[in-house]
Coordinates of C-alpha atoms in Angstrom, one line a residue:
M1 CA -34.0 84.2 -21.1
P2 CA -34.1 86.1 -17.8
D3 CA -32.5 89.5 -17.6
R4 CA -29.5 90.4 -15.5
R5 CA -31.7 92.0 -12.8
T6 CA -33.3 88.7 -12.0
T7 CA -32.7 87.6 -8.4
F8 CA -32.1 83.9 -7.6
S9 CA -35.5 83.5 -6.0
K10 CA -37.2 84.9 -9.0
F11 CA -35.2 82.8 -11.4
I12 CA -35.9 79.4 -9.8
I13 CA -39.7 80.2 -9.9
E14 CA -39.6 81.4 -13.5
D15 CA -37.3 78.7 -14.7
R16 CA -39.9 75.9 -14.5
S17 CA -42.4 78.1 -16.3
R18 CA -39.9 78.7 -19.1
R19 CA -39.4 75.0 -19.4
G20 CA -43.1 74.2 -19.4
L21 CA -42.9 72.4 -16.1
S22 CA -45.5 72.6 -13.3
P23 CA -44.4 74.6 -10.2
D24 CA -42.5 72.7 -7.5
A25 CA -43.0 74.7 -4.3
E26 CA -40.9 72.3 -2.2
L27 CA -37.8 72.5 -4.5
T28 CA -38.2 76.3 -4.8
A29 CA -38.3 76.6 -1.0
L30 CA -35.3 74.3 -0.5
L31 CA -33.1 76.2 -3.0
N32 CA -34.1 79.4 -1.2
D33 CA -33.1 77.9 2.1
I34 CA -29.7 76.9 0.6
Q35 CA -29.0 80.4 -0.7
T36 CA -29.9 81.8 2.7
A37 CA -27.5 79.4 4.4
C38 CA -24.8 80.4 1.9
K39 CA -25.3 84.1 2.7
F40 CA -24.6 83.3 6.4
I41 CA -21.6 81.2 5.5
A42 CA -20.3 84.0 3.2
S43 CA -20.5 86.4 6.2
A44 CA -18.7 83.9 8.5
V45 CA -15.9 83.3 5.9
S46 CA -15.4 87.1 5.4
R47 CA -14.6 87.5 9.0
G48 CA -11.5 85.4 8.6
A49 CA -9.3 85.4 11.8
L50 CA -11.9 87.6 13.5
G51 CA -14.3 84.6 13.5
A52 CA -13.6 80.8 13.6
S53 CA -10.1 80.0 14.7
D54 CA -9.1 77.9 11.6
G55 CA -10.3 76.2 8.5
A56 CA -11.5 73.1 10.3
A57 CA -13.5 75.1 12.8
L58 CA -15.0 77.2 10.0
H59 CA -15.9 74.0 8.1
D60 CA -18.0 72.9 11.2
V61 CA -19.6 76.4 11.4
A62 CA -20.6 76.2 7.8
K63 CA -22.0 72.7 8.2
D64 CA -24.1 73.7 11.2
I65 CA -25.5 76.7 9.3
M66 CA -26.5 74.6 6.3
R67 CA -28.3 72.1 8.6
R68 CA -30.0 74.8 10.6
E69 CA -31.3 76.6 7.6
C70 CA -32.5 73.6 5.6
A71 CA -33.6 70.9 8.0
W72 CA -36.7 72.6 9.3
G73 CA -38.4 73.7 6.1
G74 CA -40.3 70.5 5.4
Q75 CA -38.8 69.9 2.0
L76 CA -36.2 67.4 3.1
C77 CA -36.3 63.9 4.6
G78 CA -32.5 63.6 4.8
V79 CA -29.3 65.7 5.0
L80 CA -25.8 64.5 4.5
A81 CA -22.5 66.5 4.9
D82 CA -19.1 65.4 3.6
T83 CA -17.8 64.3 7.0
D84 CA -21.0 62.4 8.0
E85 CA -20.7 58.7 8.5
V86 CA -24.5 58.4 8.7
P87 CA -27.3 60.8 7.6
F88 CA -28.0 63.8 9.9
P89 CA -31.1 63.0 12.0
M90 CA -33.9 65.4 11.1
P91 CA -35.3 67.5 13.9
A92 CA -38.0 65.8 16.0
G93 CA -41.4 67.1 15.0
S94 CA -40.2 68.6 11.7
E95 CA -42.1 67.8 8.5
R96 CA -40.6 65.5 5.9
G97 CA -40.4 66.3 2.2
P98 CA -39.4 64.4 -1.0
Y99 CA -35.8 65.6 -1.3
L100 CA -32.3 64.7 0.0
L101 CA -29.6 67.2 0.4
V102 CA -25.9 66.3 0.0
F103 CA -23.3 69.0 0.6
D104 CA -19.7 70.0 1.2
P105 CA -20.1 73.0 3.5
L106 CA -16.6 74.5 2.9
D107 CA -14.6 73.1 0.1
G108 CA -11.0 74.3 0.2
S109 CA -11.1 75.0 4.0
D110 CA -7.6 73.6 4.4
N111 CA -6.3 76.7 2.5
I112 CA -8.4 79.3 4.2
D113 CA -5.4 80.5 6.3
V114 CA -3.8 81.8 3.1
N115 CA -7.0 83.5 2.0
V116 CA -7.6 81.2 -1.0
T117 CA -11.2 81.2 -2.5
V118 CA -13.4 78.6 -0.8
G119 CA -17.0 77.6 -1.3
T120 CA -20.0 75.4 -0.7
I121 CA -21.0 72.5 -3.0
F122 CA -24.5 71.1 -2.9
S123 CA -26.5 68.4 -4.6
V124 CA -30.3 67.7 -4.5
L125 CA -31.6 64.2 -5.0
R126 CA -35.1 62.7 -4.8
A127 CA -35.8 60.4 -1.9
P128 CA -37.0 57.0 -3.0
E129 CA -40.8 56.7 -3.0
G130 CA -42.2 56.1 0.4
V131 CA -39.0 56.8 2.3
T132 CA -39.3 59.4 5.1
N133 CA -36.4 58.3 7.3
P134 CA -33.6 57.6 4.8
G135 CA -30.5 55.5 5.6
A136 CA -27.1 55.8 3.9
E137 CA -28.2 53.4 1.1
H138 CA -30.9 55.9 0.0
F139 CA -28.2 58.5 -0.8
L140 CA -26.2 56.1 -3.0
Q141 CA -27.6 57.3 -6.3
P142 CA -25.8 58.0 -9.6
G143 CA -25.2 61.6 -10.6
T144 CA -27.8 61.3 -13.3
S145 CA -30.4 61.2 -10.5
Q146 CA -29.6 64.7 -9.3
V147 CA -32.5 67.2 -9.5
A148 CA -30.2 70.2 -9.0
A149 CA -26.5 70.9 -8.3
G150 CA -24.5 74.0 -7.5
F151 CA -21.8 75.7 -5.7
V152 CA -21.1 79.0 -4.0
L153 CA -17.8 80.9 -4.1
Y154 CA -16.7 83.0 -1.2
G155 CA -14.0 85.1 -2.8
P156 CA -13.7 88.8 -3.7
T157 CA -17.4 88.5 -4.5
S158 CA -19.8 85.8 -3.4
M159 CA -21.2 84.0 -6.4
L160 CA -23.7 81.1 -6.8
M161 CA -23.7 78.7 -9.7
I162 CA -26.7 76.5 -10.3
T163 CA -28.0 74.0 -12.7
L164 CA -31.6 72.6 -12.6
G165 CA -31.0 70.3 -15.5
A166 CA -31.2 72.9 -18.3
G167 CA -28.0 74.9 -18.4
V168 CA -25.9 76.7 -15.8
H169 CA -26.5 80.2 -14.5
G170 CA -24.4 82.3 -12.3
F171 CA -25.5 84.8 -9.6
T172 CA -23.5 87.4 -7.7
L173 CA -24.4 88.5 -4.2
D174 CA -25.5 92.1 -4.3
R175 CA -24.8 93.1 -0.7
E176 CA -26.8 96.4 -1.1
I177 CA -30.0 94.5 -1.5
G178 CA -29.0 91.2 0.1
A179 CA -29.8 89.1 -2.9
Y180 CA -28.0 86.8 -5.4
T181 CA -28.6 88.5 -8.7
L182 CA -28.2 86.9 -12.2
T183 CA -24.9 88.1 -13.7
H184 CA -23.8 85.1 -15.8
P185 CA -26.8 83.6 -17.7
D186 CA -26.4 80.3 -19.7
M187 CA -22.7 79.8 -19.0
R188 CA -20.9 77.7 -21.6
I189 CA -17.4 76.0 -21.4
P190 CA -15.5 76.5 -24.6
S191 CA -15.0 73.2 -26.4
E192 CA -11.3 73.8 -26.9
T193 CA -8.7 75.2 -24.5
R194 CA -5.0 75.8 -24.0
E195 CA -5.1 75.7 -20.2
F196 CA -5.1 72.9 -17.7
A197 CA -5.0 72.5 -13.9
I198 CA -3.2 69.6 -12.1
N199 CA -1.1 69.2 -9.0
A200 CA 2.3 68.6 -10.6
S201 CA 3.9 67.6 -7.3
N202 CA 2.1 64.3 -7.6
R203 CA 3.6 63.5 -11.0
R204 CA 5.5 60.5 -9.8
F205 CA 2.2 58.8 -8.8
W206 CA 0.3 59.5 -12.1
E207 CA -0.7 56.8 -14.5
P208 CA 1.1 56.9 -17.9
P209 CA -1.9 58.4 -19.8
V210 CA -1.9 61.4 -17.5
R211 CA 1.9 61.8 -17.7
H212 CA 1.7 61.6 -21.5
Y213 CA -1.0 64.3 -21.7
V214 CA 0.8 66.7 -19.3
E215 CA 4.1 66.2 -21.1
E216 CA 2.8 67.0 -24.5
C217 CA 1.1 70.2 -23.1
I218 CA 4.3 71.3 -21.5
D219 CA 6.2 70.7 -24.7
G220 CA 4.2 73.6 -26.2
E221 CA 4.4 74.8 -29.7
T222 CA 7.6 72.7 -30.4
G223 CA 5.8 69.5 -29.5
T224 CA 3.0 67.4 -31.1
R225 CA 0.2 69.8 -29.9
G226 CA 1.9 72.7 -31.7
D227 CA 0.6 75.2 -29.3
N228 CA 1.6 76.6 -25.9
F229 CA -0.4 75.7 -22.8
T230 CA -0.8 77.3 -19.4
M231 CA -0.8 75.2 -16.2
R232 CA -2.8 76.2 -13.1
W233 CA -3.4 74.8 -9.7
V234 CA -5.4 76.4 -6.9
D235 CA -6.3 73.3 -4.8
S236 CA -9.8 74.6 -4.3
L237 CA -12.4 72.7 -6.4
V238 CA -14.9 75.5 -6.5
A239 CA -12.3 77.9 -7.8
E240 CA -11.1 75.4 -10.4
V241 CA -14.6 74.7 -11.8
H242 CA -15.5 78.3 -11.7
R243 CA -12.5 79.0 -13.9
L244 CA -13.7 76.3 -16.3
L245 CA -17.1 78.0 -16.6
V246 CA -15.7 81.4 -17.2
R247 CA -12.8 80.7 -19.6
G248 CA -12.6 77.0 -20.3
G249 CA -9.8 74.6 -19.5
L250 CA -9.2 71.2 -18.1
F251 CA -9.2 70.2 -14.4
I252 CA -7.4 66.9 -13.7
H253 CA -7.5 65.1 -10.3
P254 CA -6.3 61.8 -11.6
R255 CA -6.2 58.3 -10.1
D256 CA -2.7 57.7 -8.8
T257 CA -0.6 55.2 -7.0
S258 CA 0.1 57.1 -3.8
D259 CA -2.6 55.2 -2.0
P260 CA -3.6 52.0 -3.8
A261 CA -6.7 51.7 -1.6
K262 CA -8.2 54.9 -3.1
Q263 CA -9.5 55.0 -6.6
G264 CA -9.3 58.8 -6.6
R265 CA -9.3 61.9 -4.5
L266 CA -12.7 63.6 -5.0
H267 CA -15.7 62.4 -3.0
C268 CA -18.2 61.0 -5.5
L269 CA -21.4 62.2 -3.7
Y270 CA -20.3 65.6 -2.4
E271 CA -17.8 66.8 -5.0
A272 CA -17.6 64.8 -8.3
N273 CA -21.3 64.3 -8.9
P274 CA -22.5 67.9 -8.5
M275 CA -19.5 69.4 -10.3
A276 CA -19.9 66.8 -13.2
M277 CA -23.5 67.8 -13.6
I278 CA -22.6 71.5 -13.7
V279 CA -19.8 70.9 -16.2
E280 CA -21.9 68.8 -18.5
Q281 CA -24.8 71.2 -18.4
A282 CA -22.4 74.0 -19.4
G283 CA -21.4 72.0 -22.5
G284 CA -18.2 70.4 -21.1
A285 CA -17.4 66.8 -20.2
A286 CA -16.7 65.0 -16.9
S287 CA -15.0 61.6 -16.7
T288 CA -12.8 59.5 -14.5
G289 CA -10.6 58.9 -17.5
R290 CA -12.4 55.6 -18.0
E291 CA -16.1 56.3 -17.5
R292 CA -18.6 59.1 -17.3
I293 CA -18.7 60.3 -13.7
L294 CA -22.5 60.8 -13.7
D295 CA -23.1 57.1 -14.5
I296 CA -21.2 55.8 -11.4
V297 CA -23.3 54.3 -8.7
P298 CA -21.6 55.2 -5.4
Q299 CA -20.7 52.2 -3.3
S300 CA -20.3 54.1 0.0
L301 CA -20.9 57.6 1.4
Q302 CA -17.2 58.3 1.3
M303 CA -16.3 56.7 -2.0
R304 CA -13.7 58.7 -4.0
V305 CA -13.2 58.8 -7.7
P306 CA -10.7 60.3 -10.2
A307 CA -11.9 63.3 -12.1
V308 CA -11.2 65.0 -15.4
F309 CA -13.5 68.0 -15.9
G310 CA -13.7 70.7 -18.6
S311 CA -13.5 71.5 -22.3
R312 CA -15.0 68.5 -24.2
T313 CA -12.2 68.0 -26.8
E314 CA -9.5 67.9 -24.1
V315 CA -11.5 65.5 -21.9
E316 CA -12.1 63.2 -24.8
R317 CA -8.4 63.3 -25.7
L318 CA -7.3 62.2 -22.2
V319 CA -10.0 59.5 -22.2
R320 CA -8.6 58.1 -25.5
Y321 CA -5.1 58.0 -23.9
H322 CA -6.6 55.9 -21.0
E323 CA -8.3 53.6 -23.5
S324 CA -5.0 53.1 -25.5
H325 CA -3.1 52.4 -22.3
D326 CA -5.7 49.9 -21.1
R327 CA -5.4 48.1 -24.4
G328 CA -1.7 47.8 -23.9
E329 CA -0.8 50.2 -26.7
E330 CA 2.1 52.6 -26.5
L331 CA 1.8 56.3 -27.1
V332 CA 5.0 57.6 -28.7
F333 CA 5.5 61.3 -29.4
E334 CA 8.3 63.4 -30.8
T335 CA 10.0 66.3 -29.0
P336 CA 13.0 68.2 -30.1
L337 CA 14.6 67.9 -26.7
F338 CA 14.1 64.2 -25.9
N339 CA 13.6 62.7 -29.4
A340 CA 11.1 59.8 -29.7
R341 CA 10.0 58.3 -26.4
S342 CA 7.0 56.5 -24.9
L343 CA 5.7 57.4 -21.5
F344 CA 3.9 54.1 -21.4
R345 CA 7.3 52.4 -20.9
T346 CA 7.9 54.2 -17.7
G347 CA 6.9 52.8 -14.3

């Protein structure tokens, strides 16, 4: 296990040796380019109103930084940001490498005016054999195909979380030496929790299994769960998943009826897949409520999915509720206040 003085650059080199893998200079260089881009983005975010005029403008600044730092290194043959309708054209004359980069340059940018923690999410995929000029179809890979996934938080401190397929490790930007340094080795999500995060304002649009789960949590120690729960909601995916890694919990962005054309709210490629890989590698679970997120084959670049991330026992409980509902079964529970009732009878 690396010690806490290990820099990110050193870690990604030594990680392959620890795992008995041969060196991968191209992946190492790409991840170093990503961390460099995120240092520039962290600096831009920290300027707040002194820099870009609003969250949308800062999102574009972050996107340009990531492209600029990663497109010229020769490790990539394709780059795709969350707002792109087609892959970003690689610079003329640049070398082509074996990897594809997918990223959300500034998750949570809508809330940057209130100084909420924001971040960058990224996913690294292998390009299909022989492909040097990938089209959209080459990015439509299931989350199980990811080589690496991570996110960077721009909050009171700048932190980078990474998985290379063997655990999750956290690094904090040491501004004195200008390096992300290992501070949270081998992060693990507790299997049980008494905390959940959901946007309660959308309750009227939730499916019955989600309403049932939230209601029994809210009933606390007097309800069927026999314990008190705490509800959170930051509306910043990077902040929500970071909390899961640090102290456990459940993050729910469920399918709802507010827009029947959308299956969910999280982008499969740019948000759900990288976060699902991180959560699973930290011992948690990641589901839509009906299937494992990492098994989904994206049908389009902008495909959205529901998401239930976090402590394994709670994810599995909510999955069981969806299964019961889909079988046409009712879930009835007792509460002192409302007596017996079934949420599956409600519309």
